[in-house]
Coordinates of C-alpha atoms and ligand atoms in Angstrom, one line a residue:
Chain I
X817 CA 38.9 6.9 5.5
X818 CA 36.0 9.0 5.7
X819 CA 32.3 9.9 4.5
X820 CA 30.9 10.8 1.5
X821 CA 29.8 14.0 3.7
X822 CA 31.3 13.9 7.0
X823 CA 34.2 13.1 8.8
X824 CA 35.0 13.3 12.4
X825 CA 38.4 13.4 14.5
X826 CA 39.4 12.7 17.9
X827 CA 42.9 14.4 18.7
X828 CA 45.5 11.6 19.6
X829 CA 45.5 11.8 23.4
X830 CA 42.1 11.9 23.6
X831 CA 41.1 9.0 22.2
X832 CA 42.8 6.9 24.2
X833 CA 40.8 8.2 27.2
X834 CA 38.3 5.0 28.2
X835 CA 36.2 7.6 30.1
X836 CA 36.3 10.0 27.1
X837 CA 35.2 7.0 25.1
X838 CA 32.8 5.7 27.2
X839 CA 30.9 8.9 26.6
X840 CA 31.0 9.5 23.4
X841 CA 29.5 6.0 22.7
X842 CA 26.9 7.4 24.4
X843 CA 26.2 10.6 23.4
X844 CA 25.9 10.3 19.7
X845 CA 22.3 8.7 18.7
X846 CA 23.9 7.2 15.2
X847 CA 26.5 4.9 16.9
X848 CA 29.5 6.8 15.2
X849 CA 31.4 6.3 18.5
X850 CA 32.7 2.6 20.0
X851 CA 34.7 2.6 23.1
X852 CA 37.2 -0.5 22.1
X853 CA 40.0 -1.5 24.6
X854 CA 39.2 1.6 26.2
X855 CA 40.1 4.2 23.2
X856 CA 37.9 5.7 20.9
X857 CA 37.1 4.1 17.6
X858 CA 35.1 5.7 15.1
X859 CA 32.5 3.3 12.9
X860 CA 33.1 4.9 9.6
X861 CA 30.5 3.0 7.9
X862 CA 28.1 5.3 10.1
X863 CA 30.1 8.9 9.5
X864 CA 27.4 10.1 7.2
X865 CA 24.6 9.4 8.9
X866 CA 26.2 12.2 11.8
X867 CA 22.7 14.7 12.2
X868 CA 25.0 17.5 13.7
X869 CA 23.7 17.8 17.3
X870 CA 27.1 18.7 18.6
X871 CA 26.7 16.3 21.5
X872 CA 30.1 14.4 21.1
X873 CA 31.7 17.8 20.9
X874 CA 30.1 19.2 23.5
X875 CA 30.8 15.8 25.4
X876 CA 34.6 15.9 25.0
X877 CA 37.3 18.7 26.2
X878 CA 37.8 21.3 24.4
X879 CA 39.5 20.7 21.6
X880 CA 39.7 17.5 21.0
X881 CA 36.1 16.3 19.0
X882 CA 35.7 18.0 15.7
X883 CA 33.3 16.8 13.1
X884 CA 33.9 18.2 9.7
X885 CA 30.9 19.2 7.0
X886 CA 32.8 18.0 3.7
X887 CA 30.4 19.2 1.4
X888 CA 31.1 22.5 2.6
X889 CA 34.5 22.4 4.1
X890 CA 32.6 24.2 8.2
X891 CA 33.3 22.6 11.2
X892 CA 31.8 21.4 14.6
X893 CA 34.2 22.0 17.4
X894 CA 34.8 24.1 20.8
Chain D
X653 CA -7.7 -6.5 2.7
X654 CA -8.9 -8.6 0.8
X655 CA -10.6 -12.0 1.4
X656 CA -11.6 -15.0 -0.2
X657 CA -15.1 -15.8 -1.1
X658 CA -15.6 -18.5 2.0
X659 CA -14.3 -15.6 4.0
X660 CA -16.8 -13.0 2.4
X661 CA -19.9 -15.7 2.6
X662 CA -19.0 -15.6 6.7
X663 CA -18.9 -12.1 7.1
X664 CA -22.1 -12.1 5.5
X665 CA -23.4 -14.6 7.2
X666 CA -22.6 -13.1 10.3
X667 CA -23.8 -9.8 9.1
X668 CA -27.7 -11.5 9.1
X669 CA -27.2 -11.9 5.3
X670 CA -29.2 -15.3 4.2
X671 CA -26.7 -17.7 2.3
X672 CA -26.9 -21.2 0.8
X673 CA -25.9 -23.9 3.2
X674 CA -22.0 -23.9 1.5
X675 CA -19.2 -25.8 2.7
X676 CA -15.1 -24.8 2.4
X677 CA -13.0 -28.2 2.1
X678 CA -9.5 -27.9 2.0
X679 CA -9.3 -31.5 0.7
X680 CA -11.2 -33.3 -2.1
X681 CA -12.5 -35.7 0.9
X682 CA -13.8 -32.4 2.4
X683 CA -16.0 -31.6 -0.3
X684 CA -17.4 -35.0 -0.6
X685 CA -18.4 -34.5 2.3
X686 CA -19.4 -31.3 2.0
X687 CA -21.7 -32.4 -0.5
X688 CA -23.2 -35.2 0.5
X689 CA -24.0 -33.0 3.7
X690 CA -25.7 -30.5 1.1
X691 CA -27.5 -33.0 -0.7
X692 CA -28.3 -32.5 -4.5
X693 CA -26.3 -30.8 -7.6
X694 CA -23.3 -28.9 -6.3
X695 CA -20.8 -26.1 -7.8
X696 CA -17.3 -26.4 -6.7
X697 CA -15.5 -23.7 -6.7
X698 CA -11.5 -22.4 -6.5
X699 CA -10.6 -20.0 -3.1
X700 CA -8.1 -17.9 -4.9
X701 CA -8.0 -14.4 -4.6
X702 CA -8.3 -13.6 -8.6
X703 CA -10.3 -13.4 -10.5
X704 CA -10.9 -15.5 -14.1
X705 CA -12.0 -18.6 -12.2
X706 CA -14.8 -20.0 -14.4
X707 CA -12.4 -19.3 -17.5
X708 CA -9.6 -21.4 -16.0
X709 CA -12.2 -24.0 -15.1
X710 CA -11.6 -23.1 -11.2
X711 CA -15.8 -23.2 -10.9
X712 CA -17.0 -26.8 -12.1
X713 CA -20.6 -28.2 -11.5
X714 CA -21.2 -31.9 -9.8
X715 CA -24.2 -34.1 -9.8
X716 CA -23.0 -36.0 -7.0
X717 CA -20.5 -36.4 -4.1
X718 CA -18.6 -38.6 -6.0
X719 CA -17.9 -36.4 -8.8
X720 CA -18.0 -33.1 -6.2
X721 CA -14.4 -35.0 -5.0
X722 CA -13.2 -35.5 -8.2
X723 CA -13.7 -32.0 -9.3
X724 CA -12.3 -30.8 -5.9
X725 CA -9.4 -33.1 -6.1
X726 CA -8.4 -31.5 -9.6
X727 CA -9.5 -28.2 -8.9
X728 CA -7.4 -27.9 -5.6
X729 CA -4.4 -28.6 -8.0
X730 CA -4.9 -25.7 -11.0
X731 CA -2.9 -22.4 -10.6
X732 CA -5.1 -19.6 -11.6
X733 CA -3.3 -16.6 -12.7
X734 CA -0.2 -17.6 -10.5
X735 CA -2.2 -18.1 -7.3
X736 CA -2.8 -21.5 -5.4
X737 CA -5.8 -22.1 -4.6
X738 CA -6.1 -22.0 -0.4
X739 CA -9.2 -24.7 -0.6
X740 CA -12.6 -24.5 -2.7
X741 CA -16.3 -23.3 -1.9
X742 CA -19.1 -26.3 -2.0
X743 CA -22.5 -24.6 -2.8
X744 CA -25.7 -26.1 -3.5
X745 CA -26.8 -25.7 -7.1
X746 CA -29.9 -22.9 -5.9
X747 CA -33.0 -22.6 -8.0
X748 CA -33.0 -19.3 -9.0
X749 CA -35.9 -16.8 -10.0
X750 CA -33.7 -13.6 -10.2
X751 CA -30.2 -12.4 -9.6
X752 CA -30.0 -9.2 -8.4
X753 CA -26.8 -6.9 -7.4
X754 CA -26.1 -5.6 -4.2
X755 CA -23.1 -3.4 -3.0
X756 CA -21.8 -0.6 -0.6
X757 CA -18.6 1.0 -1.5
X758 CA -16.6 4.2 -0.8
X759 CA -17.4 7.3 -2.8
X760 CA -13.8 8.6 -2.4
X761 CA -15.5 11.8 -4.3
X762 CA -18.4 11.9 -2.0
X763 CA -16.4 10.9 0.8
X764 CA -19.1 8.9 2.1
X765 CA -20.2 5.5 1.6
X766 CA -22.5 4.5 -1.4
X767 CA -25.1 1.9 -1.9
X768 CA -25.3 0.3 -5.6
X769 CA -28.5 -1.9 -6.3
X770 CA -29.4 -3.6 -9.8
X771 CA -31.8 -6.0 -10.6
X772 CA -29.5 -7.0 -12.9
X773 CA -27.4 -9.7 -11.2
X774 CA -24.6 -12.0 -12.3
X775 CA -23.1 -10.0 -14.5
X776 CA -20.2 -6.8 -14.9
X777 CA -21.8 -3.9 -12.6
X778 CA -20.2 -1.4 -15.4
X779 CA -21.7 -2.4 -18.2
X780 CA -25.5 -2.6 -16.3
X781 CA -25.0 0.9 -15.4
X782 CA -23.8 2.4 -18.9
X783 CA -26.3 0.2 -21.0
X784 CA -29.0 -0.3 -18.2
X785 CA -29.1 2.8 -16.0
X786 CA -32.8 2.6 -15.4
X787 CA -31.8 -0.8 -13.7
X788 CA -29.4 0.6 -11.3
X789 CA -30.6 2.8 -7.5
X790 CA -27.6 4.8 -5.8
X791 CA -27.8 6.4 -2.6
X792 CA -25.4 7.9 -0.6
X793 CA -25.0 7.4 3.2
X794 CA -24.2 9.8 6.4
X795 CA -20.7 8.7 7.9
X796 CA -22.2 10.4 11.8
X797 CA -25.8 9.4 11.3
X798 CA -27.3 5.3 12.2
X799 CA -28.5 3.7 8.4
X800 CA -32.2 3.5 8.1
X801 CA -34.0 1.0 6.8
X802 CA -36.0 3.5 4.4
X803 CA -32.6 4.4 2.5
X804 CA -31.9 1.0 1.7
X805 CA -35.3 0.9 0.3
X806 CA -34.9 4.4 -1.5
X807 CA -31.8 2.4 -3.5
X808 CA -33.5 -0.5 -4.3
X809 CA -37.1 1.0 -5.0
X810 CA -34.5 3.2 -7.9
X811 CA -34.2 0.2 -10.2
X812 CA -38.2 0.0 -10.4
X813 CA -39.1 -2.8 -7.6
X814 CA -42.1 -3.2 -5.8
X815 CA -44.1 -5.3 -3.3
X816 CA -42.5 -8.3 -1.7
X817 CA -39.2 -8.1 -3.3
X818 CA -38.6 -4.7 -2.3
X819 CA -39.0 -5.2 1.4
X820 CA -36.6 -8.6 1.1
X821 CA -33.9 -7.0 -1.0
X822 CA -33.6 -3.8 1.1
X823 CA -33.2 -5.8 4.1
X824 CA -30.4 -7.6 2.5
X825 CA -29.0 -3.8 1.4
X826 CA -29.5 -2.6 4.7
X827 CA -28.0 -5.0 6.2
X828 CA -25.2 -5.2 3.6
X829 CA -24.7 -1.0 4.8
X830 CA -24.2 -1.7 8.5
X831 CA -21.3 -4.4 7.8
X832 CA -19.6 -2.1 5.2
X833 CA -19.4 0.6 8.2
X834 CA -19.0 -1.5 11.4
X835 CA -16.2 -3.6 9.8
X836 CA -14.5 -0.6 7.7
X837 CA -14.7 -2.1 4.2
X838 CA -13.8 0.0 1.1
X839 CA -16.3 -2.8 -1.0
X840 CA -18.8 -4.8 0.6
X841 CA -20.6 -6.1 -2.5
X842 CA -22.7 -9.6 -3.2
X843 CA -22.8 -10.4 -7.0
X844 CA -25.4 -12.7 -7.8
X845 CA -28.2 -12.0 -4.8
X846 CA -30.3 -14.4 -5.8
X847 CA -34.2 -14.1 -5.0
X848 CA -35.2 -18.6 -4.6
X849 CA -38.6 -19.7 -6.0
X850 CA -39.9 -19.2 -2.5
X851 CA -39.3 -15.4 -3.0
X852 CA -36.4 -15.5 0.0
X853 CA -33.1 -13.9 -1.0
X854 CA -29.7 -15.4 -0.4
X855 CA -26.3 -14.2 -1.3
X856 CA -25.1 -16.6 -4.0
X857 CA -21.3 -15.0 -4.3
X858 CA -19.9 -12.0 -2.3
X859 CA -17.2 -10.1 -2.4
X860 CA -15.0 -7.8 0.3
X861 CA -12.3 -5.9 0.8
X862 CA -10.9 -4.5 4.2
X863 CA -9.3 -1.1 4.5
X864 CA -5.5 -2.3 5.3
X865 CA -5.6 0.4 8.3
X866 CA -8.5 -1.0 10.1
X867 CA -7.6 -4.6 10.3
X868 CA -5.9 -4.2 13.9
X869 CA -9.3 -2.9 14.8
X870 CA -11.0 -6.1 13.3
X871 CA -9.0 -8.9 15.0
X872 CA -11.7 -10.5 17.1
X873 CA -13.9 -10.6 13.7
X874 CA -11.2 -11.8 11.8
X875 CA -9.9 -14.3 14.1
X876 CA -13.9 -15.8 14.2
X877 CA -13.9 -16.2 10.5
X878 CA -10.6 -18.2 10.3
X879 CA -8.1 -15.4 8.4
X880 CA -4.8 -16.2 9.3
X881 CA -3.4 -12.7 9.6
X882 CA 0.5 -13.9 9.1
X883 CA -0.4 -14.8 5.2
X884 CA 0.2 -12.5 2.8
X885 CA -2.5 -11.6 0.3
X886 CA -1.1 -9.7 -2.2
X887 CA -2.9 -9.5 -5.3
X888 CA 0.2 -10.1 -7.4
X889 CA 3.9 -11.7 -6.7
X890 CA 5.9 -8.6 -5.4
X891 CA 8.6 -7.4 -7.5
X892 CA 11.8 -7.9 -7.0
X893 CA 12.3 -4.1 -6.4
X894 CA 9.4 -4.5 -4.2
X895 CA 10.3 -7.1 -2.1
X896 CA 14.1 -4.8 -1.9
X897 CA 12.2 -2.2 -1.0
X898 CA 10.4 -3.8 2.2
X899 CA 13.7 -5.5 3.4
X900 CA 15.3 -2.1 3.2
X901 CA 12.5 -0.6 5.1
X902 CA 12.5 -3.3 7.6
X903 CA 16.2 -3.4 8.4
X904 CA 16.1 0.1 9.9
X905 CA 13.9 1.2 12.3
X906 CA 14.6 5.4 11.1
X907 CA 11.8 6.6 9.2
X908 CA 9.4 4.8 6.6
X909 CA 9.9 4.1 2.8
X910 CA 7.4 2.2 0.3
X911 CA 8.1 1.2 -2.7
X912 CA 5.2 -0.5 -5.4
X913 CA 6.5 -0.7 -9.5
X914 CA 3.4 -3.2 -10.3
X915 CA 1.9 -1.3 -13.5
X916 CA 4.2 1.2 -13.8
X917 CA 6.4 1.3 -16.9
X918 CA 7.9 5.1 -17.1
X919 CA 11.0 6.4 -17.2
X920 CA 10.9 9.2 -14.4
X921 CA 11.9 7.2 -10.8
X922 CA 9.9 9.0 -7.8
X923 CA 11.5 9.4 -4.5
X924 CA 8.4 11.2 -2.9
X925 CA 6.5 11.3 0.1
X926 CA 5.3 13.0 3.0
X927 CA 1.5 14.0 3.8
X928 CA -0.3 12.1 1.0
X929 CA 2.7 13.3 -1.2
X930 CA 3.3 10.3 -2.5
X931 CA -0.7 10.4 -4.4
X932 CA -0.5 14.2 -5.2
X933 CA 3.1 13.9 -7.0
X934 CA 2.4 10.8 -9.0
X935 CA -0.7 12.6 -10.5
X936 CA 1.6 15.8 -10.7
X937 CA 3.8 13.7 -12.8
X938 CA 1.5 12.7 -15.2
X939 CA -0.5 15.5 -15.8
X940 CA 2.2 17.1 -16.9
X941 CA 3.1 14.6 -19.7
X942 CA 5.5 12.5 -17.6
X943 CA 5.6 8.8 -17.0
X944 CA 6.3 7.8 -13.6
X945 CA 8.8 4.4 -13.1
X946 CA 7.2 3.6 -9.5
X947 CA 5.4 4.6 -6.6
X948 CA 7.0 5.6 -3.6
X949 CA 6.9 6.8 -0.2
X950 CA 9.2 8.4 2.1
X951 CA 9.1 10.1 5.3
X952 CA 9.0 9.9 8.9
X953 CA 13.0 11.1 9.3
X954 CA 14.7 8.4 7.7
X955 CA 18.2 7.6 7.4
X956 CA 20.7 8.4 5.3
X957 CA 21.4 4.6 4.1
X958 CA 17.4 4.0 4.1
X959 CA 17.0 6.8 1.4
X960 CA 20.1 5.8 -0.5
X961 CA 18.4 2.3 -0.3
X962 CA 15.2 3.7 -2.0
X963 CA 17.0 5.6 -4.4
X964 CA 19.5 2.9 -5.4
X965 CA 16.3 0.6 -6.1
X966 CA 14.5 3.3 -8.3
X967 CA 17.8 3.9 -10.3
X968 CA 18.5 0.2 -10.8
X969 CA 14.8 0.1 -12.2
X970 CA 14.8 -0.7 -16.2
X971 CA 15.0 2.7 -18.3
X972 CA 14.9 4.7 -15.2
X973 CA 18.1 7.1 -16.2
X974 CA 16.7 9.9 -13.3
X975 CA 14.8 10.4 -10.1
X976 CA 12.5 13.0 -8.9
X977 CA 13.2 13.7 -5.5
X978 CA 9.7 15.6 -3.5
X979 CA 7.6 16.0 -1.0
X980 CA 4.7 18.1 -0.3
X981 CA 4.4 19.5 2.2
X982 CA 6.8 21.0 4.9
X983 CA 7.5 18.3 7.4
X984 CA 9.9 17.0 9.7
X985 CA 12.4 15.1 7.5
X986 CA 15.4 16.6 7.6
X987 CA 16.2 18.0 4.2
X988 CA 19.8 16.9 4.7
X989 CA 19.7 13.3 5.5
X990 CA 17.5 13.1 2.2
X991 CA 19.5 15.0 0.4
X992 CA 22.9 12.8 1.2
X993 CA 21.3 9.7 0.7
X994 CA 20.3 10.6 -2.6
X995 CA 23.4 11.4 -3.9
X996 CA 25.3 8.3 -2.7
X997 CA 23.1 6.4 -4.1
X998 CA 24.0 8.4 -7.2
X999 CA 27.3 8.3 -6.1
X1000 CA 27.4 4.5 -5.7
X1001 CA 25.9 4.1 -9.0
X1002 CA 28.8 5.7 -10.6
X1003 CA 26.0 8.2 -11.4
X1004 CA 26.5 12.3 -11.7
X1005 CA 23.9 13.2 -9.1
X1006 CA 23.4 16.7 -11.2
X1007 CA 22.9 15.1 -14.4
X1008 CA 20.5 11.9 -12.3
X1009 CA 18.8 14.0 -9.9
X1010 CA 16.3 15.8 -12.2
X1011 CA 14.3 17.6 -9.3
X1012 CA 15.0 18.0 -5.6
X1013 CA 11.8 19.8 -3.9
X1014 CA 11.4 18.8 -0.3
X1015 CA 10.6 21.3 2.2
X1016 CA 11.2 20.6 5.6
X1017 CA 13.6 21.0 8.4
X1018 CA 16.9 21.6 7.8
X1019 CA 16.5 22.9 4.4
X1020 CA 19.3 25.3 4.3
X1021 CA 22.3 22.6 5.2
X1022 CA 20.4 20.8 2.9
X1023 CA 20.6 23.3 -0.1
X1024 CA 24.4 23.2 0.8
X1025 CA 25.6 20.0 -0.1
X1026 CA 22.9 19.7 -3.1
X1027 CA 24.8 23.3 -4.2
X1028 CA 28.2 21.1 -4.0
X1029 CA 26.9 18.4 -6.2
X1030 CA 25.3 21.1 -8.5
X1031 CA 22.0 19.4 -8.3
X1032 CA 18.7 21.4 -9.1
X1033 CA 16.6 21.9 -6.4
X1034 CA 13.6 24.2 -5.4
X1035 CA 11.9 25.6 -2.0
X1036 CA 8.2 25.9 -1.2
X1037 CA 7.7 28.6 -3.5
X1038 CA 7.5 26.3 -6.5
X1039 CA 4.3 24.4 -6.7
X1040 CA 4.4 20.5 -6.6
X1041 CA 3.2 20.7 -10.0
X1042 CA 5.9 23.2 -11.3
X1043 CA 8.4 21.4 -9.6
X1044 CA 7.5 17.6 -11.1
X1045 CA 7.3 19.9 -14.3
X1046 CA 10.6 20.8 -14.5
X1047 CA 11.3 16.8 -13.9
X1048 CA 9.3 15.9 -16.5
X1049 CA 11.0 18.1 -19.0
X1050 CA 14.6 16.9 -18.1
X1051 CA 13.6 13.6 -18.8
X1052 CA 12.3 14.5 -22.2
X1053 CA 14.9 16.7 -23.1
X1054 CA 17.2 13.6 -22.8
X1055 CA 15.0 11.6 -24.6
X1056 CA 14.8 14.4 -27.4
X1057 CA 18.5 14.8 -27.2
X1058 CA 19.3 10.9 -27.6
X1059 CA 16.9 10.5 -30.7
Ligands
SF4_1316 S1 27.5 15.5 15.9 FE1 26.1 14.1 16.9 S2 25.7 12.6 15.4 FE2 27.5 13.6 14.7 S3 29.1 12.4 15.5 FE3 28.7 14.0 17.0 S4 27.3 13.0 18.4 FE4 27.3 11.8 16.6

């Protein structure tokens, strides 16, 4: 499931990195990110409130963090 | 702020303002007391902050403290236009010569304070100045300069008084001015000022309101005179999109929204804010034939789920069928975040955000992603280049164009 305007995806390997998790919790300032058991989880009761500062892709390998603009079908990645 | 009329008599008290020797009982046992303290005829009279209180029989006279008791007892127990009274007011029954009017208030036009005097006291300020203008001195005050005596006097000597009574009542007005600045009230007034058979003048009833901002600068004051700053003092029982509203606000810490509907009755539901927005659109609204469902404010950045929360309360609002989404000027709310919380409030509705969004005219940061997803939901919107007036215009005539269109 995801937003009304955003979505975001971790690739498969990569979120089940508890470092790469860790981080991302971090990083983003609207709590989209929990590191759970050591993967990534992604709160998607917060997915729209995502203000597009890049920092979770920036965070991650490249590759692996994208955060998708529904409303306009762009992308966030690296 | 507002306070009650115990509270007012302190601040004017304090102020150097002669008063009668009153007493506030929170108990009918109090006021006997009270009374018997006084000595003599006594009024008692309801502490609730509305007005109507002699009509309601909140204001009773008592020949003794017997019957000053008894009238407290009962009096502490009537609802006056929905408010409980928070005690009552024991005055002595003065022997009065004249009743005069004394007040300083904010000139919003002016922008400076303004001192009102009447020798006509005791009764509707308004209808002395419109039938008795003669009877009324004005004077305006410096906001840098100290207040001199010799204005006061200017005021007063305006409604034709002389001698004696001149010199007492300008005192009292002078007075009256230094408390409405030092303590930052928007109406310092004292309706009847009563001059006594000895030719002294005391305030017989006053009345004052705070400015909400300055009441963190007021605290010690405040705390002398007994306000308990944890009750709430509304004027009216919030509505229930009010009182929505506030928890909304409160639950999230990411930017500010406001919500009021008391009074209002329109159709058109305002999402609008930013700079003294809110003000400016409201009037926009009207003068151009609209009729505006509530007042709003929103800014400061907020969320996405604190402006859906706004806008999900205006839309839930009775006959409200679309919202006018604008702010003035160019600020830091992102454009976006407004703009998505909008429309799932829309959304969550089961609302067509094109057909409920009659205006969207906020300029601000991130406009351009924010013209994106309003282009994807085919909702009209406008930049800077259209005047807040236009743009509540073109609200306006969506609404009526529905209403035309439905009839
Ligand atoms: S872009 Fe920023 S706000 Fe959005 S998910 Fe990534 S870190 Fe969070």
């Amino acid at each position: 499931m995801h937003g009304t305007f955003i979505d975001v995806e971790v690739s498969g390997a990569a979120a089940s990195d508890p470092e790469l998790a860790r981080k991302l919790e971090e990083v983003c300032p609207v709590d989209i990110f929990a590191a759970a058991g050591g993967t990534v989880e992604i709160a998607r009761e917060n997915l729209d409130e995502c203000v597009l500062c890049e920092l979770c892709v920036e965070a991650a390998p490249r590759g692996t963090v994208v955060v998708r603009k529904l409303y306009d079908g762009t992308r966030l990645e690296r | 702020m507002r306070f009650y009329e115990y509270e007012s008599r302190r601040i004017v008290e304090r102020a150097g303002i002669p008063v009668t020797d009153y007493g506030f009982a929170t108990t009918a046992a109090e006021a006997g007391q009270a009374a018997e303290r006084i000595g003599g005829p006594t009024v008692i009279k309801s502490q609730v902050l509305t007005g109507g209180r002699m009509k309601a029989g909140g204001v009773r006279f008592a020949d003794s403290p017997e019957q000053a008791e008894a009238d407290a007892a009962e009096i502490l127990e009537l609802e006056i236009g929905g408010h409980v009274p928070v005690g009552v007011l024991v005055d002595p029954k003065a022997e009065i010569e004249q009743e005069y009017y004394a007040a300083v208030l904010w000139d919003g036009r002016a922008k400076r304070p303004m001192m009102l005097f009447s020798d006509m006291g005791g009764i509707d300020i308004e209808q002395v100045a419109a039938e008795h203008p003669d009877h009324v001195g004005r004077g305006h005050l410096s906001n840098l300069h100290p207040i001199a005596d010799f204005e006061a006097k200017q005021a007063v000597a305006r409604c034709g008084m002389t001698g004696s009574a001149l010199n007492r009542a300008s005192a009292v007005l002078a007075r009256l001015a230094r408390l409405q600045r030092d303590y930052d009230m928007t109406l310092a007034e004292i309706n009847p000022l009563a001059r006594l058979a000895d030719g002294s003048f005391v305030a017989l009833d006053a009345h004052m309101e705070m400015e909400d901002e300055a009441v963190g600068r007021h605290k010690p004051m405040l705390h002398e005179i007994g306000v308990d700053l944890d009750e709430p003092r509304e004027l009216y029982e919030p509505s229930e999109f009010e009182r929505n509203v506030k928890a909304i606000d409160a639950a999230d810490h990411r930017g500010v929204i406001q919500g009021k509907d008391h009074g209002f009755h329109g159709d058109l539901g305002l999402v609008i804010g930013a700079g003294g927005g809110s003000l400016t659109l409201t009037d926009a609204v009207r003068s151009q034939g609209g009729r505006p469902a509530n007042y709003a404010e929103i800014g400061g950045n907020p969320s996405v789920a604190k402006s859906k929360g706004l806008a999900i309360e205006v839309l839930r609002k009775d006959g409200v069928e679309k919202i006018a989404v604008m702010m003035s000027i160019v600020s830091n709310t992102r454009v976006d975040i407004v703009a998505r919380g909008v429309i799932k409030a829309c959304l969550e509705l089961g609302k067509d955000p094109a057909e409920t969004i009659a205006i969207f005219r906020i300029p601000g940061a991130w406009e351009e992603e924010g013209y994106r997803i309003l282009d994807r939901y085919g909702v009209e919107y406008c930049d800077r280049s259209v005047s807040m007036w236009e743009a509540a215009g073109r609200a306006v005539a969506r609404v009526q164009g529905d209403r035309t269109g439905s009839q």
